[in-house]
PDB file of C-alpha atoms and ligand atoms in Angstrom:
ATOM      1  CA  MET A   1      83.642  98.180 107.845  1.00  0.00           C
ATOM      2  CA  SER A   2      85.086 101.631 108.220  1.00  0.00           C
ATOM      3  CA  GLU A   3      82.986 104.698 108.860  1.00  0.00           C
ATOM      4  CA  LEU A   4      83.450 108.215 107.535  1.00  0.00           C
ATOM      5  CA  ARG A   5      82.588 111.188 109.670  1.00  0.00           C
ATOM      6  CA  PHE A   6      82.782 114.788 108.527  1.00  0.00           C
ATOM      7  CA  ASN A   7      84.801 117.030 110.820  1.00  0.00           C
ATOM      8  CA  GLU A   8      82.850 120.268 110.424  1.00  0.00           C
ATOM      9  CA  LEU A   9      85.362 122.484 112.187  1.00  0.00           C
ATOM     10  CA  ARG A  10      88.121 121.526 109.752  1.00  0.00           C
ATOM     11  CA  GLY A  11      85.894 120.801 106.756  1.00  0.00           C
ATOM     12  CA  GLU A  12      87.399 117.352 106.212  1.00  0.00           C
ATOM     13  CA  GLN A  13      86.565 113.658 106.411  1.00  0.00           C
ATOM     14  CA  VAL A  14      87.921 111.355 109.129  1.00  0.00           C
ATOM     15  CA  ASP A  15      87.996 107.606 108.428  1.00  0.00           C
ATOM     16  CA  TYR A  16      87.348 105.247 111.360  1.00  0.00           C
ATOM     17  CA  ALA A  17      88.780 101.812 110.502  1.00  0.00           C
ATOM     18  CA  ILE A  18      88.786 100.219 113.921  1.00  0.00           C
ATOM     19  CA  HIS A  19      89.546  96.700 112.582  1.00  0.00           C
ATOM     20  CA  ARG A  20      93.010  98.028 111.680  1.00  0.00           C
ATOM     21  CA  GLN A  21      93.938  98.118 115.371  1.00  0.00           C
ATOM     22  CA  ASP A  22      94.690  94.366 115.158  1.00  0.00           C
ATOM     23  CA  ARG A  23      96.746  94.403 111.968  1.00  0.00           C
ATOM     24  CA  THR A  24     100.064  92.592 111.718  1.00  0.00           C
ATOM     25  CA  PHE A  25     102.700  94.675 113.463  1.00  0.00           C
ATOM     26  CA  LEU A  26     106.403  94.201 112.692  1.00  0.00           C
ATOM     27  CA  PRO A  27     106.328  90.376 112.505  1.00  0.00           C
ATOM     28  CA  ALA A  28     109.519  88.306 112.742  1.00  0.00           C
ATOM     29  CA  ARG A  29     111.025  87.966 109.287  1.00  0.00           C
ATOM     30  CA  ASP A  30     110.119  84.253 108.963  1.00  0.00           C
ATOM     31  CA  HIS A  31     106.473  85.252 109.467  1.00  0.00           C
ATOM     32  CA  CYS A  32     106.468  88.109 106.943  1.00  0.00           C
ATOM     33  CA  PRO A  33     103.026  88.082 105.236  1.00  0.00           C
ATOM     34  CA  LEU A  34     104.470  89.729 102.084  1.00  0.00           C
ATOM     35  CA  CYS A  35     107.135  87.079 101.420  1.00  0.00           C
ATOM     36  CA  PRO A  36     106.300  84.340  98.905  1.00  0.00           C
ATOM     37  CA  THR A  37     104.774  81.091 100.208  1.00  0.00           C
ATOM     38  CA  ARG A  38     107.773  78.774 100.068  1.00  0.00           C
ATOM     39  CA  PRO A  39     107.539  74.975 100.121  1.00  0.00           C
ATOM     40  CA  ASP A  40     107.441  73.906 103.812  1.00  0.00           C
ATOM     41  CA  GLY A  41     107.154  77.576 104.859  1.00  0.00           C
ATOM     42  CA  PRO A  42     104.129  79.328 106.383  1.00  0.00           C
ATOM     43  CA  GLU A  43     101.314  80.420 104.095  1.00  0.00           C
ATOM     44  CA  THR A  44     101.608  84.126 103.309  1.00  0.00           C
ATOM     45  CA  GLU A  45      99.400  86.656 101.504  1.00  0.00           C
ATOM     46  CA  ILE A  46     101.002  85.544  98.240  1.00  0.00           C
ATOM     47  CA  PRO A  47     100.345  81.855  97.399  1.00  0.00           C
ATOM     48  CA  PHE A  48     103.329  81.460  95.050  1.00  0.00           C
ATOM     49  CA  PRO A  49     106.898  80.296  95.690  1.00  0.00           C
ATOM     50  CA  ALA A  50     108.273  83.310  93.771  1.00  0.00           C
ATOM     51  CA  PHE A  51     106.884  86.459  92.154  1.00  0.00           C
ATOM     52  CA  GLU A  52     107.920  89.730  90.531  1.00  0.00           C
ATOM     53  CA  ILE A  53     105.292  92.279  91.640  1.00  0.00           C
ATOM     54  CA  ALA A  54     102.131  91.382  93.582  1.00  0.00           C
ATOM     55  CA  VAL A  55      98.962  93.458  94.100  1.00  0.00           C
ATOM     56  CA  PHE A  56      96.110  92.408  96.360  1.00  0.00           C
ATOM     57  CA  ASP A  57      93.354  93.860  98.538  1.00  0.00           C
ATOM     58  CA  ASN A  58      94.556  95.080 101.909  1.00  0.00           C
ATOM     59  CA  ARG A  59      93.362  92.625 104.585  1.00  0.00           C
ATOM     60  CA  PHE A  60      92.939  95.548 106.944  1.00  0.00           C
ATOM     61  CA  PRO A  61      91.384  98.097 104.596  1.00  0.00           C
ATOM     62  CA  ALA A  62      90.872 101.744 105.444  1.00  0.00           C
ATOM     63  CA  PHE A  63      88.458 101.875 102.483  1.00  0.00           C
ATOM     64  CA  GLU A  64      86.587  99.085 100.744  1.00  0.00           C
ATOM     65  CA  SER A  65      83.958  98.572  98.064  1.00  0.00           C
ATOM     66  CA  PRO A  66      81.382 100.073  97.626  1.00  0.00           C
ATOM     67  CA  HIS A  67      83.007 103.010  99.438  1.00  0.00           C
ATOM     68  CA  GLY A  68      86.518 103.013  97.983  1.00  0.00           C
ATOM     69  CA  ALA A  69      89.460 100.621  97.859  1.00  0.00           C
ATOM     70  CA  ALA A  70      92.706  99.741  99.644  1.00  0.00           C
ATOM     71  CA  GLU A  71      95.379  97.634  97.960  1.00  0.00           C
ATOM     72  CA  VAL A  72      98.914  96.509  98.752  1.00  0.00           C
ATOM     73  CA  VAL A  73     101.640  96.552  96.069  1.00  0.00           C
ATOM     74  CA  VAL A  74     104.613  94.323  96.874  1.00  0.00           C
ATOM     75  CA  TYR A  75     107.653  95.414  94.847  1.00  0.00           C
ATOM     76  CA  THR A  76     109.612  92.159  94.934  1.00  0.00           C
ATOM     77  CA  ASP A  77     109.763  88.764  96.628  1.00  0.00           C
ATOM     78  CA  ASP A  78     113.133  89.712  98.149  1.00  0.00           C
ATOM     79  CA  HIS A  79     112.427  90.637 101.776  1.00  0.00           C
ATOM     80  CA  ASP A  80     115.645  92.632 102.124  1.00  0.00           C
ATOM     81  CA  ALA A  81     115.364  94.699  98.951  1.00  0.00           C
ATOM     82  CA  SER A  82     114.014  98.247  98.727  1.00  0.00           C
ATOM     83  CA  PHE A  83     112.680 100.468  95.953  1.00  0.00           C
ATOM     84  CA  ALA A  84     116.227 101.784  95.509  1.00  0.00           C
ATOM     85  CA  THR A  85     117.757  98.325  94.990  1.00  0.00           C
ATOM     86  CA  LEU A  86     115.219  97.012  92.445  1.00  0.00           C
ATOM     87  CA  ASP A  87     116.563  96.244  88.964  1.00  0.00           C
ATOM     88  CA  ALA A  88     115.778  99.089  86.545  1.00  0.00           C
ATOM     89  CA  ASP A  89     113.405  96.751  84.668  1.00  0.00           C
ATOM     90  CA  ARG A  90     111.471  95.961  87.825  1.00  0.00           C
ATOM     91  CA  ALA A  91     111.188  99.617  88.782  1.00  0.00           C
ATOM     92  CA  GLU A  92     109.903 100.363  85.289  1.00  0.00           C
ATOM     93  CA  ALA A  93     107.401  97.492  85.550  1.00  0.00           C
ATOM     94  CA  LEU A  94     106.166  98.994  88.812  1.00  0.00           C
ATOM     95  CA  MET A  95     105.249 102.196  86.935  1.00  0.00           C
ATOM     96  CA  TRP A  96     103.084 100.093  84.599  1.00  0.00           C
ATOM     97  CA  VAL A  97     101.457  98.366  87.590  1.00  0.00           C
ATOM     98  CA  TRP A  98     100.669 101.774  89.113  1.00  0.00           C
ATOM     99  CA  ARG A  99      99.230 102.890  85.781  1.00  0.00           C
ATOM    100  CA  HIS A 100      97.035  99.786  85.540  1.00  0.00           C
ATOM    101  CA  ARG A 101      95.740 100.193  89.095  1.00  0.00           C
ATOM    102  CA  TYR A 102      95.054 103.908  88.480  1.00  0.00           C
ATOM    103  CA  GLU A 103      93.054 103.015  85.382  1.00  0.00           C
ATOM    104  CA  GLU A 104      91.083 100.168  86.949  1.00  0.00           C
ATOM    105  CA  LEU A 105      90.358 101.761  90.332  1.00  0.00           C
ATOM    106  CA  GLY A 106      89.756 105.161  88.734  1.00  0.00           C
ATOM    107  CA  ALA A 107      87.039 103.673  86.508  1.00  0.00           C
ATOM    108  CA  ARG A 108      85.016 102.682  89.578  1.00  0.00           C
ATOM    109  CA  ALA A 109      82.073 104.879  90.513  1.00  0.00           C
ATOM    110  CA  ASP A 110      83.034 104.712  94.215  1.00  0.00           C
ATOM    111  CA  VAL A 111      86.611 105.957  93.654  1.00  0.00           C
ATOM    112  CA  ASP A 112      87.099 109.696  93.144  1.00  0.00           C
ATOM    113  CA  TYR A 113      90.833 109.745  93.863  1.00  0.00           C
ATOM    114  CA  VAL A 114      93.447 107.019  93.370  1.00  0.00           C
ATOM    115  CA  PHE A 115      96.295 107.624  95.796  1.00  0.00           C
ATOM    116  CA  ILE A 116      99.476 105.574  95.362  1.00  0.00           C
ATOM    117  CA  PHE A 117     101.947 105.883  98.215  1.00  0.00           C
ATOM    118  CA  GLU A 118     104.742 104.277 100.173  1.00  0.00           C
ATOM    119  CA  ASN A 119     105.547 104.622 103.861  1.00  0.00           C
ATOM    120  CA  ARG A 120     109.157 103.684 104.450  1.00  0.00           C
ATOM    121  CA  GLY A 121     110.712 103.217 107.881  1.00  0.00           C
ATOM    122  CA  VAL A 122     109.369 102.817 111.410  1.00  0.00           C
ATOM    123  CA  GLU A 123     109.719 106.612 111.735  1.00  0.00           C
ATOM    124  CA  VAL A 124     106.643 106.987 109.510  1.00  0.00           C
ATOM    125  CA  GLY A 125     104.750 104.091 111.049  1.00  0.00           C
ATOM    126  CA  VAL A 126     105.685 101.162 108.833  1.00  0.00           C
ATOM    127  CA  THR A 127     104.313  97.873 110.230  1.00  0.00           C
ATOM    128  CA  LEU A 128     105.912  95.535 107.643  1.00  0.00           C
ATOM    129  CA  HIS A 129     109.516  95.896 106.454  1.00  0.00           C
ATOM    130  CA  HIS A 130     109.102  93.916 103.217  1.00  0.00           C
ATOM    131  CA  PRO A 131     109.398  96.465 100.354  1.00  0.00           C
ATOM    132  CA  HIS A 132     105.879  97.497  99.410  1.00  0.00           C
ATOM    133  CA  GLY A 133     103.607 100.409  98.748  1.00  0.00           C
ATOM    134  CA  GLN A 134      99.880 100.929  99.026  1.00  0.00           C
ATOM    135  CA  ILE A 135      97.001 102.311  97.011  1.00  0.00           C
ATOM    136  CA  TYR A 136      93.911 103.916  98.483  1.00  0.00           C
ATOM    137  CA  GLY A 137      90.882 104.620  96.349  1.00  0.00           C
ATOM    138  CA  TYR A 138      89.121 107.463  98.155  1.00  0.00           C
ATOM    139  CA  PRO A 139      85.356 107.872  97.666  1.00  0.00           C
ATOM    140  CA  PHE A 140      86.001 111.648  97.623  1.00  0.00           C
ATOM    141  CA  VAL A 141      88.831 114.011  96.577  1.00  0.00           C
ATOM    142  CA  PRO A 142      90.945 114.334  99.761  1.00  0.00           C
ATOM    143  CA  PRO A 143      92.201 117.700 101.097  1.00  0.00           C
ATOM    144  CA  VAL A 144      95.781 117.691  99.750  1.00  0.00           C
ATOM    145  CA  PRO A 145      94.829 117.038  96.108  1.00  0.00           C
ATOM    146  CA  ALA A 146      91.960 119.503  96.569  1.00  0.00           C
ATOM    147  CA  LEU A 147      94.483 122.148  97.690  1.00  0.00           C
ATOM    148  CA  GLU A 148      96.500 121.476  94.534  1.00  0.00           C
ATOM    149  CA  LEU A 149      93.395 122.019  92.402  1.00  0.00           C
ATOM    150  CA  ALA A 150      92.852 125.297  94.273  1.00  0.00           C
ATOM    151  CA  ALA A 151      96.466 126.229  93.413  1.00  0.00           C
ATOM    152  CA  ASP A 152      95.603 125.757  89.707  1.00  0.00           C
ATOM    153  CA  GLU A 153      92.840 128.354  90.145  1.00  0.00           C
ATOM    154  CA  ARG A 154      95.118 130.714  92.047  1.00  0.00           C
ATOM    155  CA  LEU A 155      97.910 130.504  89.468  1.00  0.00           C
ATOM    156  CA  GLY A 156      95.524 130.631  86.508  1.00  0.00           C
ATOM    157  CA  GLY A 157      96.693 127.335  85.004  1.00  0.00           C
ATOM    158  CA  CYS A 158      98.310 124.039  85.947  1.00  0.00           C
ATOM    159  CA  ALA A 159     100.186 124.734  89.199  1.00  0.00           C
ATOM    160  CA  PRO A 160     102.844 121.985  88.785  1.00  0.00           C
ATOM    161  CA  CYS A 161     103.580 123.321  85.252  1.00  0.00           C
ATOM    162  CA  VAL A 162     103.973 126.898  86.565  1.00  0.00           C
ATOM    163  CA  LEU A 163     106.084 125.829  89.560  1.00  0.00           C
ATOM    164  CA  LEU A 164     108.297 123.581  87.444  1.00  0.00           C
ATOM    165  CA  GLN A 165     109.082 126.501  85.117  1.00  0.00           C
ATOM    166  CA  ARG A 166     109.961 128.667  88.134  1.00  0.00           C
ATOM    167  CA  GLU A 167     112.255 125.966  89.535  1.00  0.00           C
ATOM    168  CA  LEU A 168     113.974 125.490  86.165  1.00  0.00           C
ATOM    169  CA  ALA A 169     114.466 129.253  85.779  1.00  0.00           C
ATOM    170  CA  ASP A 170     115.877 129.516  89.290  1.00  0.00           C
ATOM    171  CA  GLY A 171     117.905 126.294  89.066  1.00  0.00           C
ATOM    172  CA  GLU A 172     119.257 126.387  92.607  1.00  0.00           C
ATOM    173  CA  ARG A 173     117.113 123.592  93.989  1.00  0.00           C
ATOM    174  CA  ILE A 174     117.201 121.163  91.024  1.00  0.00           C
ATOM    175  CA  LEU A 175     118.338 117.665  92.028  1.00  0.00           C
ATOM    176  CA  HIS A 176     118.066 115.659  88.826  1.00  0.00           C
ATOM    177  CA  GLU A 177     116.862 116.195  85.256  1.00  0.00           C
ATOM    178  CA  SER A 178     116.076 114.053  82.244  1.00  0.00           C
ATOM    179  CA  ASP A 179     113.956 114.408  79.097  1.00  0.00           C
ATOM    180  CA  ALA A 180     110.994 112.979  80.995  1.00  0.00           C
ATOM    181  CA  VAL A 181     111.199 114.389  84.526  1.00  0.00           C
ATOM    182  CA  VAL A 182     112.704 117.004  86.806  1.00  0.00           C
ATOM    183  CA  ALA A 183     113.360 116.459  90.532  1.00  0.00           C
ATOM    184  CA  TYR A 184     113.809 119.381  92.902  1.00  0.00           C
ATOM    185  CA  VAL A 185     113.477 120.553  96.471  1.00  0.00           C
ATOM    186  CA  PRO A 186     110.515 122.935  96.233  1.00  0.00           C
ATOM    187  CA  ASN A 187     111.019 126.631  96.938  1.00  0.00           C
ATOM    188  CA  ALA A 188     108.751 126.401 100.008  1.00  0.00           C
ATOM    189  CA  ALA A 189     109.450 122.827 101.145  1.00  0.00           C
ATOM    190  CA  ARG A 190     107.900 121.905 104.487  1.00  0.00           C
ATOM    191  CA  TRP A 191     110.358 119.087 105.295  1.00  0.00           C
ATOM    192  CA  ALA A 192     114.146 119.524 105.397  1.00  0.00           C
ATOM    193  CA  TYR A 193     114.754 117.041 102.563  1.00  0.00           C
ATOM    194  CA  GLU A 194     111.394 117.192 100.805  1.00  0.00           C
ATOM    195  CA  ALA A 195     111.678 116.533  97.072  1.00  0.00           C
ATOM    196  CA  HIS A 196     109.247 116.573  94.165  1.00  0.00           C
ATOM    197  CA  VAL A 197     109.675 114.501  91.012  1.00  0.00           C
ATOM    198  CA  VAL A 198     107.612 116.167  88.287  1.00  0.00           C
ATOM    199  CA  MET A 199     106.797 115.155  84.707  1.00  0.00           C
ATOM    200  CA  ARG A 200     108.449 117.719  82.432  1.00  0.00           C
ATOM    201  CA  GLU A 201     105.498 117.825  80.035  1.00  0.00           C
ATOM    202  CA  HIS A 202     101.958 118.305  81.267  1.00  0.00           C
ATOM    203  CA  ARG A 203     100.683 114.799  82.037  1.00  0.00           C
ATOM    204  CA  ALA A 204      97.485 114.626  84.057  1.00  0.00           C
ATOM    205  CA  SER A 205      98.115 111.039  85.104  1.00  0.00           C
ATOM    206  CA  LEU A 206     100.138 107.897  84.463  1.00  0.00           C
ATOM    207  CA  LEU A 207      97.673 107.115  81.641  1.00  0.00           C
ATOM    208  CA  ASP A 208      98.962 110.090  79.631  1.00  0.00           C
ATOM    209  CA  CYS A 209     102.648 109.115  79.847  1.00  0.00           C
ATOM    210  CA  THR A 210     104.609 107.514  77.038  1.00  0.00           C
ATOM    211  CA  ALA A 211     106.602 104.336  77.683  1.00  0.00           C
ATOM    212  CA  ALA A 212     109.795 106.425  77.621  1.00  0.00           C
ATOM    213  CA  GLU A 213     108.357 108.797  80.227  1.00  0.00           C
ATOM    214  CA  LEU A 214     107.434 105.922  82.533  1.00  0.00           C
ATOM    215  CA  ARG A 215     110.980 104.583  82.202  1.00  0.00           C
ATOM    216  CA  GLY A 216     112.334 108.068  82.916  1.00  0.00           C
ATOM    217  CA  LEU A 217     110.079 108.373  85.949  1.00  0.00           C
ATOM    218  CA  ALA A 218     111.298 105.069  87.403  1.00  0.00           C
ATOM    219  CA  GLU A 219     114.900 106.112  86.788  1.00  0.00           C
ATOM    220  CA  ALA A 220     114.437 109.482  88.510  1.00  0.00           C
ATOM    221  CA  LEU A 221     112.661 107.963  91.509  1.00  0.00           C
ATOM    222  CA  GLN A 222     115.423 105.397  91.992  1.00  0.00           C
ATOM    223  CA  THR A 223     118.101 108.061  91.598  1.00  0.00           C
ATOM    224  CA  LEU A 224     116.478 110.168  94.297  1.00  0.00           C
ATOM    225  CA  VAL A 225     115.893 107.308  96.739  1.00  0.00           C
ATOM    226  CA  ARG A 226     119.494 106.070  96.321  1.00  0.00           C
ATOM    227  CA  GLY A 227     120.608 109.611  97.088  1.00  0.00           C
ATOM    228  CA  TYR A 228     118.420 109.627 100.191  1.00  0.00           C
ATOM    229  CA  ASP A 229     120.002 106.360 101.388  1.00  0.00           C
ATOM    230  CA  ALA A 230     123.462 107.829 100.758  1.00  0.00           C
ATOM    231  CA  LEU A 231     122.637 111.073 102.587  1.00  0.00           C
ATOM    232  CA  PHE A 232     123.133 109.748 106.125  1.00  0.00           C
ATOM    233  CA  GLU A 233     124.454 106.316 105.050  1.00  0.00           C
ATOM    234  CA  ARG A 234     121.369 104.580 106.408  1.00  0.00           C
ATOM    235  CA  PRO A 235     117.997 103.455 105.036  1.00  0.00           C
ATOM    236  CA  PHE A 236     116.199 106.777 104.756  1.00  0.00           C
ATOM    237  CA  PRO A 237     112.615 106.993 105.988  1.00  0.00           C
ATOM    238  CA  TYR A 238     110.029 108.843 103.934  1.00  0.00           C
ATOM    239  CA  VAL A 239     106.435 109.114 102.861  1.00  0.00           C
ATOM    240  CA  MET A 240     106.166 108.963  99.078  1.00  0.00           C
ATOM    241  CA  ALA A 241     102.948 110.441  97.645  1.00  0.00           C
ATOM    242  CA  VAL A 242     101.908 110.110  93.992  1.00  0.00           C
ATOM    243  CA  HIS A 243      99.665 113.002  92.979  1.00  0.00           C
ATOM    244  CA  GLN A 244      97.691 112.921  89.752  1.00  0.00           C
ATOM    245  CA  ALA A 245      94.280 113.811  88.350  1.00  0.00           C
ATOM    246  CA  PRO A 246      91.169 112.934  90.344  1.00  0.00           C
ATOM    247  CA  THR A 247      89.022 110.200  88.824  1.00  0.00           C
ATOM    248  CA  THR A 248      85.614 111.659  89.535  1.00  0.00           C
ATOM    249  CA  THR A 249      82.974 111.061  86.873  1.00  0.00           C
ATOM    250  CA  HIS A 250      83.115 114.780  86.195  1.00  0.00           C
ATOM    251  CA  ALA A 251      86.870 114.699  85.537  1.00  0.00           C
ATOM    252  CA  ARG A 252      86.659 111.599  83.360  1.00  0.00           C
ATOM    253  CA  GLY A 253      83.736 112.982  81.365  1.00  0.00           C
ATOM    254  CA  GLY A 254      85.617 116.170  80.564  1.00  0.00           C
ATOM    255  CA  GLY A 255      88.499 114.506  78.737  1.00  0.00           C
ATOM    256  CA  PRO A 256      92.125 114.125  79.792  1.00  0.00           C
ATOM    257  CA  GLY A 257      93.141 116.625  82.425  1.00  0.00           C
ATOM    258  CA  ALA A 258      89.768 118.359  82.458  1.00  0.00           C
ATOM    259  CA  GLY A 259      89.582 117.889  86.214  1.00  0.00           C
ATOM    260  CA  GLY A 260      93.073 119.266  86.870  1.00  0.00           C
ATOM    261  CA  GLY A 261      96.121 117.375  88.060  1.00  0.00           C
ATOM    262  CA  HIS A 262      99.697 116.924  86.807  1.00  0.00           C
ATOM    263  CA  LEU A 263     101.531 113.719  87.668  1.00  0.00           C
ATOM    264  CA  HIS A 264     104.236 114.304  90.254  1.00  0.00           C
ATOM    265  CA  ILE A 265     105.627 112.390  93.198  1.00  0.00           C
ATOM    266  CA  GLU A 266     106.307 114.097  96.522  1.00  0.00           C
ATOM    267  CA  PHE A 267     108.682 112.753  99.185  1.00  0.00           C
ATOM    268  CA  TYR A 268     108.287 113.829 102.816  1.00  0.00           C
ATOM    269  CA  PRO A 269     111.257 112.613 104.874  1.00  0.00           C
ATOM    270  CA  PRO A 270     110.907 113.108 108.640  1.00  0.00           C
ATOM    271  CA  LEU A 271     114.688 113.280 109.311  1.00  0.00           C
ATOM    272  CA  ARG A 272     116.296 116.711 109.604  1.00  0.00           C
ATOM    273  CA  THR A 273     119.709 115.279 110.566  1.00  0.00           C
ATOM    274  CA  ALA A 274     121.065 111.711 110.717  1.00  0.00           C
ATOM    275  CA  GLU A 275     119.571 111.301 114.193  1.00  0.00           C
ATOM    276  CA  LYS A 276     116.981 114.027 114.608  1.00  0.00           C
ATOM    277  CA  LEU A 277     113.362 113.750 113.576  1.00  0.00           C
ATOM    278  CA  LYS A 278     111.135 116.652 112.683  1.00  0.00           C
ATOM    279  CA  TYR A 279     108.029 116.417 114.862  1.00  0.00           C
ATOM    280  CA  LEU A 280     104.746 118.015 113.969  1.00  0.00           C
ATOM    281  CA  ALA A 281     104.099 120.065 117.076  1.00  0.00           C
ATOM    282  CA  GLY A 282     102.264 123.203 118.186  1.00  0.00           C
ATOM    283  CA  SER A 283     102.712 125.430 115.148  1.00  0.00           C
ATOM    284  CA  GLU A 284     102.343 122.639 112.592  1.00  0.00           C
ATOM    285  CA  GLN A 285      99.361 120.917 114.260  1.00  0.00           C
ATOM    286  CA  GLY A 286      97.631 123.770 116.009  1.00  0.00           C
ATOM    287  CA  ALA A 287      98.160 126.536 113.477  1.00  0.00           C
ATOM    288  CA  GLY A 288      99.075 124.653 110.316  1.00  0.00           C
ATOM    289  CA  THR A 289     102.356 126.507 109.746  1.00  0.00           C
ATOM    290  CA  PHE A 290     105.580 124.563 109.290  1.00  0.00           C
ATOM    291  CA  ILE A 291     108.695 125.875 111.004  1.00  0.00           C
ATOM    292  CA  SER A 292     111.884 124.629 109.322  1.00  0.00           C
ATOM    293  CA  ASP A 293     115.515 124.855 110.508  1.00  0.00           C
ATOM    294  CA  THR A 294     116.918 124.365 107.006  1.00  0.00           C
ATOM    295  CA  LEU A 295     116.723 126.432 103.833  1.00  0.00           C
ATOM    296  CA  PRO A 296     115.622 124.437 100.764  1.00  0.00           C
ATOM    297  CA  GLU A 297     118.658 125.716  98.767  1.00  0.00           C
ATOM    298  CA  ALA A 298     121.079 124.286 101.352  1.00  0.00           C
ATOM    299  CA  SER A 299     119.191 120.977 101.493  1.00  0.00           C
ATOM    300  CA  ALA A 300     119.224 120.751  97.705  1.00  0.00           C
ATOM    301  CA  ALA A 301     123.023 121.215  97.600  1.00  0.00           C
ATOM    302  CA  THR A 302     123.518 118.522 100.252  1.00  0.00           C
ATOM    303  CA  LEU A 303     121.103 116.182  98.507  1.00  0.00           C
ATOM    304  CA  ARG A 304     122.784 116.694  95.112  1.00  0.00           C
ATOM    305  CA  GLU A 305     126.083 115.526  96.639  1.00  0.00           C
ATOM    306  CA  ALA A 306     124.339 112.512  98.188  1.00  0.00           C
ATOM    307  CA  ILE A 307     122.767 111.654  94.819  1.00  0.00           C
ATOM    308  CA  ALA A 308     126.222 111.737  93.233  1.00  0.00           C
ATOM    309  CA  ARG A 309     127.535 109.424  96.013  1.00  0.00           C
ATOM    310  CA  GLY A 310     124.533 107.096  95.679  1.00  0.00           C
ATOM    311  CA  ALA A 311     124.773 106.741  91.885  1.00  0.00           C
TER     312      ALA A 311
HETATM  313 ZN1   ZN B 401     109.063  89.545 103.541  1.00  0.00          ZN
HETATM  314 ZN1   ZN B 402     100.828 120.649  84.166  1.00  0.00          ZN
HETATM  315 ZN1   ZN B 403     101.456 117.217  94.973  1.00  0.00          ZN
END
């Protein structure tokens, strides 16, 4: 069982999940626990010879019932695929899986925030290469979403709506647009190639999106990730973070969007050049201020070209 302790000096929770120390770490590919269980092959986490998308409880959970949840979402049974190489239909189906998990986990009394994410690449600590993402159900609203709710207060309305309008008016950092979504490098990006994929209309969560919007979201995410892979002509590491409305009882009771939140997906790539990583060092860790060597406008121009190459 994990244990939460409140760090008073920072005003935030720390989760101690000491059983995770022994989790599977970069196994040989014929011992991948996320591959299907093939006849004559080793038994994996997924007891089927083939599958499309699989969701199951994390065997090494950071959070578990009755104090939250931790799930694994395997995108495909093809070990060598990635989110970028999925068929459009499969990527769209993944959006519906996310939506279902958000609904089911969010309905639980011990889950105040459903956080869907993907860590890609050893640079961000991936322990299994098989294409997959994760979902944590936090028994509290964690600091980053809480900061976004504070931004709503500061801007006097939905912050992602306000910021999207500013980005569209400015135009310089836009990467990709469709009827459903807009992708851009934010005006004050922390990472050199940070990008946000934002629903064009106000949608508190995946539950509020139309089928066409979910399709548009999948298309935009794949477009961006293919561009990332084309940027340095190598699999591009990132953290992908899906931000949407908290699922506290209070938020649910108040009707759609009453608790704040606007569905958007943030990408934090640690690379600042093909070979150089951005490290979080003195200023970032000790003072909380990012120092960047790249202007977001220049990154956006470079990334737009990569997206065109990756299409
Ligand atoms: Zn595998
Ligand atoms: Zn909004
Ligand atoms: Zn966000």
